[in-house]
Coordinates of C-alpha atoms and ligand atoms in Angstrom, one line a residue:
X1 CA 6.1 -8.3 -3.2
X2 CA 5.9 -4.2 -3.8
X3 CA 8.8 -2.2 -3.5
X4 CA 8.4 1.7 -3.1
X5 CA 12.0 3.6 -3.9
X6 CA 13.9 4.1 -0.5
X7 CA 11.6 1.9 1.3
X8 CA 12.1 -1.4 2.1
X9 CA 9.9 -3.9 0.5
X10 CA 6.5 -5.2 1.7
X11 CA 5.3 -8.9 1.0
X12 CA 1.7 -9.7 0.5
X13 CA 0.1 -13.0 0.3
X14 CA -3.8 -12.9 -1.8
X15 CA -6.4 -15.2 -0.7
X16 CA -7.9 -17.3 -4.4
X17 CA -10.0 -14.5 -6.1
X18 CA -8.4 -12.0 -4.0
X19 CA -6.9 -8.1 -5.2
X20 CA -4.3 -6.3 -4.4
X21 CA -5.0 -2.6 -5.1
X22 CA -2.5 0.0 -5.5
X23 CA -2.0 4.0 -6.9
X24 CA 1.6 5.1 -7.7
X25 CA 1.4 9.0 -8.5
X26 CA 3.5 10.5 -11.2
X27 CA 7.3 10.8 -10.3
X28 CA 7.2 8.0 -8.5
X29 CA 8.1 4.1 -9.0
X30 CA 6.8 1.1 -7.4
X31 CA 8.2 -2.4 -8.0
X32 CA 6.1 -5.8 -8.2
X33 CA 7.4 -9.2 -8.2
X34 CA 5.3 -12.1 -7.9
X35 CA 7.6 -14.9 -5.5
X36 CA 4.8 -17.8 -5.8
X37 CA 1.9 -18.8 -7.2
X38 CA 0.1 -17.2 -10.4
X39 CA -2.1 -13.5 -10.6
X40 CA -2.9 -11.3 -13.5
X41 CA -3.4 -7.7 -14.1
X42 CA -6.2 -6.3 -15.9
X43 CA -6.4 -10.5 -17.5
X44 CA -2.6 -10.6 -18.5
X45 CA -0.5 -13.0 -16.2
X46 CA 2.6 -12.4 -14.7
X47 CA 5.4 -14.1 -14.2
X48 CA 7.3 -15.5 -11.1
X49 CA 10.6 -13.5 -11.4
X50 CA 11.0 -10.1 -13.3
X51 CA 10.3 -7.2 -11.6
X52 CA 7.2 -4.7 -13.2
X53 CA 7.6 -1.3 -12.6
X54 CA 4.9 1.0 -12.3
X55 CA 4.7 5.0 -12.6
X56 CA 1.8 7.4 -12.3
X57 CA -0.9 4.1 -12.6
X58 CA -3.8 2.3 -10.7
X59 CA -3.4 -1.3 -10.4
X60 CA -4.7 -5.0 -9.2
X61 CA -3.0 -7.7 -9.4
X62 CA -5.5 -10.6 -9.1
X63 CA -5.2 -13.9 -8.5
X64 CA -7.3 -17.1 -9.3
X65 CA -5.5 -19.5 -7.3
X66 CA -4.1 -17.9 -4.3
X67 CA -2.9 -19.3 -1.1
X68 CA -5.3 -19.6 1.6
X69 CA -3.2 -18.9 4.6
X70 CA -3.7 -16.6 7.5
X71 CA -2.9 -13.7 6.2
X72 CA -4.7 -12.2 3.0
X73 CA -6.3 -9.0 1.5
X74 CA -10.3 -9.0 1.8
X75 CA -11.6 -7.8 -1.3
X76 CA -14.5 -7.9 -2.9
X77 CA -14.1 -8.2 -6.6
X78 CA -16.5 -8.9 -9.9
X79 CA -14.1 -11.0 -11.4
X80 CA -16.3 -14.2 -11.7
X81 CA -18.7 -12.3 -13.5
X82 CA -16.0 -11.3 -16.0
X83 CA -14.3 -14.4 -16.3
X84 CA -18.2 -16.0 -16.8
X85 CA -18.8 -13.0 -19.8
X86 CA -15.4 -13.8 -21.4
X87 CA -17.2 -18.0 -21.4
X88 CA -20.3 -16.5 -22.7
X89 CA -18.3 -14.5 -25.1
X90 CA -16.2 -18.0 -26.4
X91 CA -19.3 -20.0 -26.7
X92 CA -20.3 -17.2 -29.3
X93 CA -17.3 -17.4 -30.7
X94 CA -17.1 -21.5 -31.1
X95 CA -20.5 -21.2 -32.6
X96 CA -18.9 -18.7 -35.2
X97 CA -16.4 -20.6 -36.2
X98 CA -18.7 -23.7 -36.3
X99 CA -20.7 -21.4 -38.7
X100 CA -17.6 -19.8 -40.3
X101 CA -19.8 -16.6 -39.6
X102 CA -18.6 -13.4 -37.5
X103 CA -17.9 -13.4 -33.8
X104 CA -19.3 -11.5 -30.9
X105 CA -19.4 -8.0 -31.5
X106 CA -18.8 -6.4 -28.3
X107 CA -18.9 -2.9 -26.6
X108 CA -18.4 -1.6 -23.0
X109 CA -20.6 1.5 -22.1
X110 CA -20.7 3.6 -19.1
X111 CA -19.9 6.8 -17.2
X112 CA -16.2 8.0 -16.6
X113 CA -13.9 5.6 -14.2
X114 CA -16.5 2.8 -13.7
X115 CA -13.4 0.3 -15.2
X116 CA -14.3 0.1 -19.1
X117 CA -11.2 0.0 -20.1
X118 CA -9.9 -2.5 -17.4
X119 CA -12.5 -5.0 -18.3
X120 CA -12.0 -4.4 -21.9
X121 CA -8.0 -5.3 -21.4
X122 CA -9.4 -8.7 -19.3
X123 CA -11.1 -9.7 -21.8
X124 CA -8.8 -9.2 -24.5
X125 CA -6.4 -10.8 -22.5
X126 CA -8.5 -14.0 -22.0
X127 CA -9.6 -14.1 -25.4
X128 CA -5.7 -14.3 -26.5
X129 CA -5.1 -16.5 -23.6
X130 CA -7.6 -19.0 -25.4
X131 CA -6.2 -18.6 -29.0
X132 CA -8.3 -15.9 -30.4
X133 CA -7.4 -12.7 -32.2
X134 CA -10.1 -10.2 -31.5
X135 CA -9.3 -6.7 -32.8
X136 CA -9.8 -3.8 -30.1
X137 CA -11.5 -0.9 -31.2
X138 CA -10.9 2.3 -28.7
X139 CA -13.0 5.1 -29.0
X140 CA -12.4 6.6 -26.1
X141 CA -10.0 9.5 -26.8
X142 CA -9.4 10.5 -23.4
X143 CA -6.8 8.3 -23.0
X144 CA -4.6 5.7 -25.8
X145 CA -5.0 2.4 -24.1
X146 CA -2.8 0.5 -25.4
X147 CA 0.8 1.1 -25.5
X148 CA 2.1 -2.1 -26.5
X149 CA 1.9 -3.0 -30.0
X150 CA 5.3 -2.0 -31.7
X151 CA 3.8 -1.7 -35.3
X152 CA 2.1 1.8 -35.2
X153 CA 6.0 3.7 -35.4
X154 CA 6.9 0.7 -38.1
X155 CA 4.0 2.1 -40.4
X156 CA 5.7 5.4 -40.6
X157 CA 9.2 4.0 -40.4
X158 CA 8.3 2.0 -43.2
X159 CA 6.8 4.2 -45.3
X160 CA 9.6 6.8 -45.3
X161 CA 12.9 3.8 -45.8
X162 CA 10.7 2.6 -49.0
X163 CA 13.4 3.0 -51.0
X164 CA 16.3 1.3 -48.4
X165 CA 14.4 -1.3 -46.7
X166 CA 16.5 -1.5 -44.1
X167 CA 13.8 -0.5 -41.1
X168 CA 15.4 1.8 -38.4
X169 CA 13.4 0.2 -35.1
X170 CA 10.8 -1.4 -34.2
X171 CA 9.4 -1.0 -31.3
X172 CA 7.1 2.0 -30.4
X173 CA 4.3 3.1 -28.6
X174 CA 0.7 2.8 -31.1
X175 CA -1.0 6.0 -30.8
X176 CA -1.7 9.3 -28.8
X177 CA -4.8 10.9 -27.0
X178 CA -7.1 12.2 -29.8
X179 CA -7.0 9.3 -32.0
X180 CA -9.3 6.6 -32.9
X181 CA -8.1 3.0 -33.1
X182 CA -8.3 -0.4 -33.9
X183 CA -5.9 -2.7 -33.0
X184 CA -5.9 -6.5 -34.1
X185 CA -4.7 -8.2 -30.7
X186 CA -2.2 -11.2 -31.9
X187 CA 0.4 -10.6 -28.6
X188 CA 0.7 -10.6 -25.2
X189 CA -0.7 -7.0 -23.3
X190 CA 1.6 -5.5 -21.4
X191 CA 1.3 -5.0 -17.9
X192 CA 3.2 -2.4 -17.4
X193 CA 1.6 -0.3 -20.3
X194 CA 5.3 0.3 -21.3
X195 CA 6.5 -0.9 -24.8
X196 CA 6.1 -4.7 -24.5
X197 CA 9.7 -6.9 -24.5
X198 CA 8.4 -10.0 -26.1
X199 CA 7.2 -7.9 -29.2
X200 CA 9.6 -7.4 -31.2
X201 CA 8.7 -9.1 -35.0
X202 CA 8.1 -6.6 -37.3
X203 CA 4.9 -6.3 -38.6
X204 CA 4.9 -5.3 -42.5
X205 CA 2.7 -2.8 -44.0
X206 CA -0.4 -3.4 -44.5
X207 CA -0.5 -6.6 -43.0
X208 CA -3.3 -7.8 -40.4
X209 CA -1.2 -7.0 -37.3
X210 CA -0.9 -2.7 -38.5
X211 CA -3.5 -1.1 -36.3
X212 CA -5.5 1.5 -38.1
X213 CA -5.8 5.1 -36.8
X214 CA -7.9 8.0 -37.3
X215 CA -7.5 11.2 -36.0
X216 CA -10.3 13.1 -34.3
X217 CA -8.0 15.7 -32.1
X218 CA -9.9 16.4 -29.5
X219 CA -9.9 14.5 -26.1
X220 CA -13.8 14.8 -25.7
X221 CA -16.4 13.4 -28.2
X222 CA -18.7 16.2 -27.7
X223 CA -16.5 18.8 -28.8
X224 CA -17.0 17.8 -32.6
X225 CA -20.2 15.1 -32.7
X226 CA -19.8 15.4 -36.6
X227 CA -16.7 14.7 -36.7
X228 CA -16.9 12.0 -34.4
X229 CA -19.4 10.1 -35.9
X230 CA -18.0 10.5 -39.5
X231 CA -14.4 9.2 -38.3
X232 CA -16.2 6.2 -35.7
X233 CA -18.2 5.1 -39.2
X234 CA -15.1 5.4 -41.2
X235 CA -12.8 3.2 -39.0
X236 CA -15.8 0.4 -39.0
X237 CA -15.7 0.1 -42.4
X238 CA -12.1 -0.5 -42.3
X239 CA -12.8 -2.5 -39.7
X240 CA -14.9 -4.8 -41.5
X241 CA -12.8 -4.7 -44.4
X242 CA -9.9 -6.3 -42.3
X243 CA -12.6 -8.6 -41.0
X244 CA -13.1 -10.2 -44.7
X245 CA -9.8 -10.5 -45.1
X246 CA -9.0 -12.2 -41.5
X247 CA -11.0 -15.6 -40.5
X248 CA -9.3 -15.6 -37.1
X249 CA -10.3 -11.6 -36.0
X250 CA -13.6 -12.6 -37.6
X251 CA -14.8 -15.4 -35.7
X252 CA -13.0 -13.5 -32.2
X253 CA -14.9 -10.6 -32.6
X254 CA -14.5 -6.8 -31.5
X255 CA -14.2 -5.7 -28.1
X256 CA -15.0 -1.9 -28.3
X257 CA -13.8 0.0 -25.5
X258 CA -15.9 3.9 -25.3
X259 CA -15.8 7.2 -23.9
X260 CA -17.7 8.1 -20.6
X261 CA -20.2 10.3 -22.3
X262 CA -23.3 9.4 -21.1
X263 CA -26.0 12.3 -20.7
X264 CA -28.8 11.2 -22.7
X265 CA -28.3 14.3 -25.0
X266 CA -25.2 14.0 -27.4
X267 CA -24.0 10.9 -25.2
X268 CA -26.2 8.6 -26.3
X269 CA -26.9 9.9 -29.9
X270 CA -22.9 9.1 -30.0
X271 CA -23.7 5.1 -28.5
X272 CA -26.3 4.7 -30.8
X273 CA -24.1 6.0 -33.6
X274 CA -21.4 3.5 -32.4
X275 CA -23.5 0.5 -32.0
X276 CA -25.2 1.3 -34.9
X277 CA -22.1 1.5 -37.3
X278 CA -19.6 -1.2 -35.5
X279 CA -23.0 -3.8 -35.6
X280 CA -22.0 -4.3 -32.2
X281 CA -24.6 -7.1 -30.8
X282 CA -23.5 -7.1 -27.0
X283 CA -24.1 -4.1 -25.5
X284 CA -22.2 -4.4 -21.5
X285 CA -23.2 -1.8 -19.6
X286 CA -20.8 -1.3 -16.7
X287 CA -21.5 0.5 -13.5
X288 CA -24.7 2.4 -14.4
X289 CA -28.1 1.0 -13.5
X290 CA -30.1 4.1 -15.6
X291 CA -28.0 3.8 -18.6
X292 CA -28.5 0.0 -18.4
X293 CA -31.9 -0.1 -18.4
X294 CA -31.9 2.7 -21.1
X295 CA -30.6 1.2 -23.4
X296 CA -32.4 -2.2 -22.6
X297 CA -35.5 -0.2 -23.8
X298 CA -33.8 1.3 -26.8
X299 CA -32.6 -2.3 -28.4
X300 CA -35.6 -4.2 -26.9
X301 CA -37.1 -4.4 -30.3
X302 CA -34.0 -5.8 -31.6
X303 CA -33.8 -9.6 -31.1
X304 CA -30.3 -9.5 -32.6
X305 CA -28.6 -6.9 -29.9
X306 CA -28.0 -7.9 -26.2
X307 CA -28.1 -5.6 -23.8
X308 CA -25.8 -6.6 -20.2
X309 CA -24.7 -5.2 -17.1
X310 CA -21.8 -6.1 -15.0
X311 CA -21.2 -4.5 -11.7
X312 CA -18.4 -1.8 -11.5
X313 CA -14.9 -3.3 -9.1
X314 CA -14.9 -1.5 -5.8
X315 CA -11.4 -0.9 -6.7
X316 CA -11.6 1.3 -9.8
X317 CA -10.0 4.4 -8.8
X318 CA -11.5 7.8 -9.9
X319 CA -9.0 10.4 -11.7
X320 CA -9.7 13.7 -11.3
X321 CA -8.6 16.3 -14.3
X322 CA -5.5 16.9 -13.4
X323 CA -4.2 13.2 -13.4
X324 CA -6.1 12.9 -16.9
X325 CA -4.1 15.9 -18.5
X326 CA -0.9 14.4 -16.8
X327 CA -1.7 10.9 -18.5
X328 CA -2.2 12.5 -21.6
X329 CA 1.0 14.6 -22.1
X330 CA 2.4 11.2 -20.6
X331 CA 1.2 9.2 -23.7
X332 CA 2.5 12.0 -26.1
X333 CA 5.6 12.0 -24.5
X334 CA 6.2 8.1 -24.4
X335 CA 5.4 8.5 -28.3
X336 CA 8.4 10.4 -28.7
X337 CA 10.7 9.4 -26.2
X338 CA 9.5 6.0 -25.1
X339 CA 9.6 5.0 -21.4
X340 CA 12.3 4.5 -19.1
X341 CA 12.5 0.9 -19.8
X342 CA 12.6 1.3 -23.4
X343 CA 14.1 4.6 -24.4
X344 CA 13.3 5.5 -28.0
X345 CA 15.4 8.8 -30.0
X346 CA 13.1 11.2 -32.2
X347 CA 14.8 13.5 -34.6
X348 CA 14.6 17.6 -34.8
X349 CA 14.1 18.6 -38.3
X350 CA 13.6 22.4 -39.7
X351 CA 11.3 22.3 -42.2
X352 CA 9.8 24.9 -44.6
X353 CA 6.3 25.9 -44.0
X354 CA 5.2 25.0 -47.7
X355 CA 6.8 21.3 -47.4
X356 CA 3.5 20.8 -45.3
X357 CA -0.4 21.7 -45.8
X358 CA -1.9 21.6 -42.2
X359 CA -5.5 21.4 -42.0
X360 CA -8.1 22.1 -39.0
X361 CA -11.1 20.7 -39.5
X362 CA -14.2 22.6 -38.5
X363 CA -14.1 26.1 -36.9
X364 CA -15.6 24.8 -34.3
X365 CA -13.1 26.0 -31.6
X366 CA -11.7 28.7 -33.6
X367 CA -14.5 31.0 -33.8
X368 CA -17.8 32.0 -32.5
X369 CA -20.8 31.7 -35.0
X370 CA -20.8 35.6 -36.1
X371 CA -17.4 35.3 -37.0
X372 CA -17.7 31.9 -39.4
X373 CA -17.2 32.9 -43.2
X374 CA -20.4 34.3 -44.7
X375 CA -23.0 31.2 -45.9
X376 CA -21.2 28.9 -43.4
X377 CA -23.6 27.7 -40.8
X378 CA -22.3 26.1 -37.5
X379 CA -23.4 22.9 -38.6
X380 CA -21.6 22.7 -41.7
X381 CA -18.9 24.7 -40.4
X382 CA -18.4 21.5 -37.8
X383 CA -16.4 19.2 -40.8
X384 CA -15.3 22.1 -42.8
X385 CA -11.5 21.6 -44.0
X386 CA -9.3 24.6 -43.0
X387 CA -5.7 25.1 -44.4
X388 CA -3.6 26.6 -41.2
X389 CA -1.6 28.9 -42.0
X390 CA 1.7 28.3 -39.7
X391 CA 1.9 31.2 -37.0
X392 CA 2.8 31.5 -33.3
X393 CA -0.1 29.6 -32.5
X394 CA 1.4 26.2 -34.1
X395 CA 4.1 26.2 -31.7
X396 CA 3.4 23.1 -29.4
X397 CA 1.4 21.9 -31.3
X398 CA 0.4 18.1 -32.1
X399 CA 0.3 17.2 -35.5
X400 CA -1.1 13.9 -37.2
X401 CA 0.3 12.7 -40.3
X402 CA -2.0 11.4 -42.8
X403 CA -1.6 8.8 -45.7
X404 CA -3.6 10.5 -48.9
X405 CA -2.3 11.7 -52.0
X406 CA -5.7 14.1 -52.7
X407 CA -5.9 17.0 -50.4
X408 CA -10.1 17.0 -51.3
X409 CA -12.7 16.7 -48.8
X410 CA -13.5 13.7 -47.4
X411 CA -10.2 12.2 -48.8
X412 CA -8.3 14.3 -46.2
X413 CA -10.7 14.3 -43.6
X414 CA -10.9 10.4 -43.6
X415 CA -7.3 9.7 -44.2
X416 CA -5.4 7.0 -42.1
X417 CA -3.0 8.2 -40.1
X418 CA 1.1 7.2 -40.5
X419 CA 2.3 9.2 -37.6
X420 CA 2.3 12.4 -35.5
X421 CA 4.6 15.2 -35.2
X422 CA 5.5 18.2 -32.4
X423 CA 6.5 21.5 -33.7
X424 CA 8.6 22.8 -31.4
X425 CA 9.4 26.3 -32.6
X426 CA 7.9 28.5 -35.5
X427 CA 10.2 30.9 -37.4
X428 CA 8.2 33.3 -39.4
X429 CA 10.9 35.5 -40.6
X430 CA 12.7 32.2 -42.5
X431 CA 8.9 30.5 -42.7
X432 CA 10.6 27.4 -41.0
X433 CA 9.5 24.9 -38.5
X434 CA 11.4 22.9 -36.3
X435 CA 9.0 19.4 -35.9
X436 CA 10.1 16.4 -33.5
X437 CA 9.6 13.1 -35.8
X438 CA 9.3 9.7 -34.4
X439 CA 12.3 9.0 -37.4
X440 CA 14.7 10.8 -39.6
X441 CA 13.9 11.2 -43.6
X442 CA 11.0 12.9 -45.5
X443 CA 7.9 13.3 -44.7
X444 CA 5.5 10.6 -46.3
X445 CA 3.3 12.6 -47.0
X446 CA 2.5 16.4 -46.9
X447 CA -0.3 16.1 -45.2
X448 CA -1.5 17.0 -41.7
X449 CA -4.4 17.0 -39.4
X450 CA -3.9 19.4 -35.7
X451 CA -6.7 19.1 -33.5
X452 CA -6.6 20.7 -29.9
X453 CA -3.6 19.2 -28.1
X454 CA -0.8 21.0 -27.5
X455 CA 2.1 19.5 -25.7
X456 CA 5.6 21.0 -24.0
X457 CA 8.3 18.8 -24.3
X458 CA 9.7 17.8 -20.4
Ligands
ATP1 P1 -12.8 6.4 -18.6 O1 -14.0 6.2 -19.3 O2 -12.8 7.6 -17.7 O3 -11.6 6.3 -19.4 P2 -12.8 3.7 -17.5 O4 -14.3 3.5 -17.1 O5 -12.3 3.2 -18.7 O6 -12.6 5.3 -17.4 P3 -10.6 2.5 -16.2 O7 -9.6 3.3 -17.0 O8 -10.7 1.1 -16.5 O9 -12.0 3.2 -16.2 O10 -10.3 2.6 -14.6 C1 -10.1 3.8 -13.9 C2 -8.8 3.7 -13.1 O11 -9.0 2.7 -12.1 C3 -7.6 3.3 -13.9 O12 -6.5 4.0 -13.5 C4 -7.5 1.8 -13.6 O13 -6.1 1.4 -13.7 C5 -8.0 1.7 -12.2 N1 -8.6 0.4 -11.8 C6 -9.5 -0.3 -12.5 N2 -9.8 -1.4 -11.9 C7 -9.1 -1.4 -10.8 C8 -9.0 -2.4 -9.6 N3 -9.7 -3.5 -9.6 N4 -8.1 -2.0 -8.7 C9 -7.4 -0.9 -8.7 N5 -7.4 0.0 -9.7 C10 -8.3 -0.3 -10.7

């Protein structure tokens, strides 16, 4: 059942392995409530009762089972195909665990809006359905997928009530635009992409459930390919780290969700970068017939990688720019604020400009080749460390927290992330900043990354 604010609801009934499709815009609210049977959205079921509310997304609700009856919505979907990829994908990972050795390592390819990070959410979802605990790597900083895992906000919380253990919250959204994640996948995704309800144990430091986050800063890949690769090789390493230490994420696997960058310049220099340092051995192509059989000829000397295609759902929805950007500043805004189901209170703090060394790495976006400092070459300009002065230009700005004690190249460059932060205003007569914090207290750490996203609180 969908219900649209002031209009009076609409009932459907879905056919087995039927969608129903639908596109709220921004500002506005649409209700779903299932009344019988059993469906899914993007591989997480729902249930008969609550009401899910849905904002500024494109959803399907799919069902398995159905209810043939006379009326029902005719849609063609690929959903057999990738409910039989998540089977192929357990039958690796029973052989794994037979083996004790690692599990499929998995990652979605294609162009912009072909669905790669739908299907990457189904088969997440499926794989938790059945027991496993794959971890979920995003590199696709367009967009911060997931939204549910509370941990992320308890890493920082944490951190800075050390010395009172008494945490302040706990629930919180992971991560903003820019970042690069991975996420081990113990609970339930929420549909709604909200904060999820059922999750609310608190995950301690360090422990397998924190996700771990790097901070690139720019939306697109291509805008730093250094960078990019160093901070894509750095998080597999952690990765596999965690995978030593973690039998059950082991023998699940990775699903890797990527960016749409595709043109066989920097595109796929950036894939075979990826595939190359996540050891990712099945390569799903999604939605691309050139790019499949591209990179079928690029791994066809490799016995160990698998190269697949799946077709793209008729129902994946294309988003233009301007619904992008309004996502983005969405996600940045629910880091702070939460949504409207789960409010959450940041804090205003005024803070001197020396209490915090920013840094800006590369002058990539800063300044044209003839005006880089003399013997710096583009190239190595591209993951230079800059200190930021604080000025004007900080206002609005988006800055990311990092865990290091050594402000050195690459210990500062490579750092984990505990948390971001908004300046909202810049004093330069009192050299003050006023910064919106996730939580009250000290900093952890003085440290900061800013990349290119700026934000205007609503
Ligand atoms: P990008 O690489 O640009 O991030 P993507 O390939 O990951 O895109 P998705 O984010 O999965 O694509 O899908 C694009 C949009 O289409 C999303 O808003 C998603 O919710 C919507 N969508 C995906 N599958 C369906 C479907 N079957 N029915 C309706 N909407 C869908």
């Amino acid at each position: 059942k969908e219900e649209k604010e002031n209009e009076s609801p609409k009932e459907w009934k879905l056919e087995p392995e039927h969608e129903f499709r639908f596109e709220v815009d921004f500002g506005t609210t649409v209700k779903l409530k299932l009344i019988e049977g059993t469906a899914e959205i993007f591989g997480t079921e729902i249930g008969i009762g609550p009401e899910y509310e849905f904002s500024g997304r494109k959803v399907a609700v799919f069902t398995w089972h159905g209810k043939s009856s006379v009326e029902y919505l005719a849609n063609e979907t690929p959903m057999v195909s990738y409910l039989n990829m998540h089977l192929a994908l357990e039958q690796c990972r029973e052989a794994a665990r037979e083996r004790g050795g690692p599990g499929p390592r998995v990652m979605i390819v294609g162009p912009e809006d072909v669905g790669k990070t739908s299907l990457t959410k189904i088969l997440l979802s499926y794989a938790l359905r059945q027991g496993r605990q794959p971890i979920f790597v995003d590199l696709d900083t367009n967009e911060a997928s997931l939204h549910y895992q509370p941990s992320f906000r308890n890493l920082y919380v944490n951190k800075i009530d050390d010395d009172d253990d008494t945490p302040t919250f706990n629930q919180g959204t992971v991560t903003i635009p820019g970042a690069l994640t991975a996420t081990p996948i113990n609970q339930i995704l929420d549909v709604e992409e909200g904060f999820g309800s059922s999750a609310t144990t608190l995950p301690s430091i360090g422990s397998s459930t924190t996700p771990i986050v790097y901070y690139y800063g720019y939306a697109e890949p291509g805008e730093n390919v250094k960078l990019y690769k160093i901070l894509t090789a750095r998080l597999a390493n952690t990765v596999n780290l965690r995978l030593d230490q973690d039998e059950d994420a082991r023998t699940s696997g990775l699903i890797i969700d990527t960016s749409g960058l595709i043109d066989n310049n920097v595109g796929y220099e950036i894939l075979q970068h990826c595939i190359q340092v996540f050891s990712a051995n099945i390569i799903i192509v999604l939605g691309h017939e050139r790019l499949y059989s591209d990179m079928a000829r690029l791994y066809k000397d490799q016995s160990d990688i698998k190269v697949l295609k799946l077709s793209k759902s008729g129902g994946v929805v294309n988003r233009d720019k301007m619904f992008r950007r309004q996502s983005q500043m969405r996600k940045i805004q629910e880091y702070f604020y939460g949504t409207s189901k789960v409010g959450l209170q940041p804090f205003n703090a005024s803070i001197d400009f020396h209490s915090l060394s920013i840094y800006r790495v590369g002058f990539g976006s800063l300044a044209p080749s003839s005006a880089l400092p003399i013997g710096i070459d583009r190239k190595v300009s591209e993951t230079q460390l800059v200190r930021v002065e604080p000025d004007e230009t900080l206002r609005h700005s988006i800055l990311a927290l990092i865990t290091t004690d050594s402000p050195e190249e690459p210990a500062l460059l490579e750092a984990n992330v505990s948390g971001f932060l908004y300046v909202s205003e810049i004093d330069n007569v009192k050299h003050k900043m006023t910064i919106l914090s996730p939580c009250p207290g000290r900093l952890p750490k003085p440290y900061a990354l800013i990349g290119g996203f700026k934000w205007m609180e609503a």
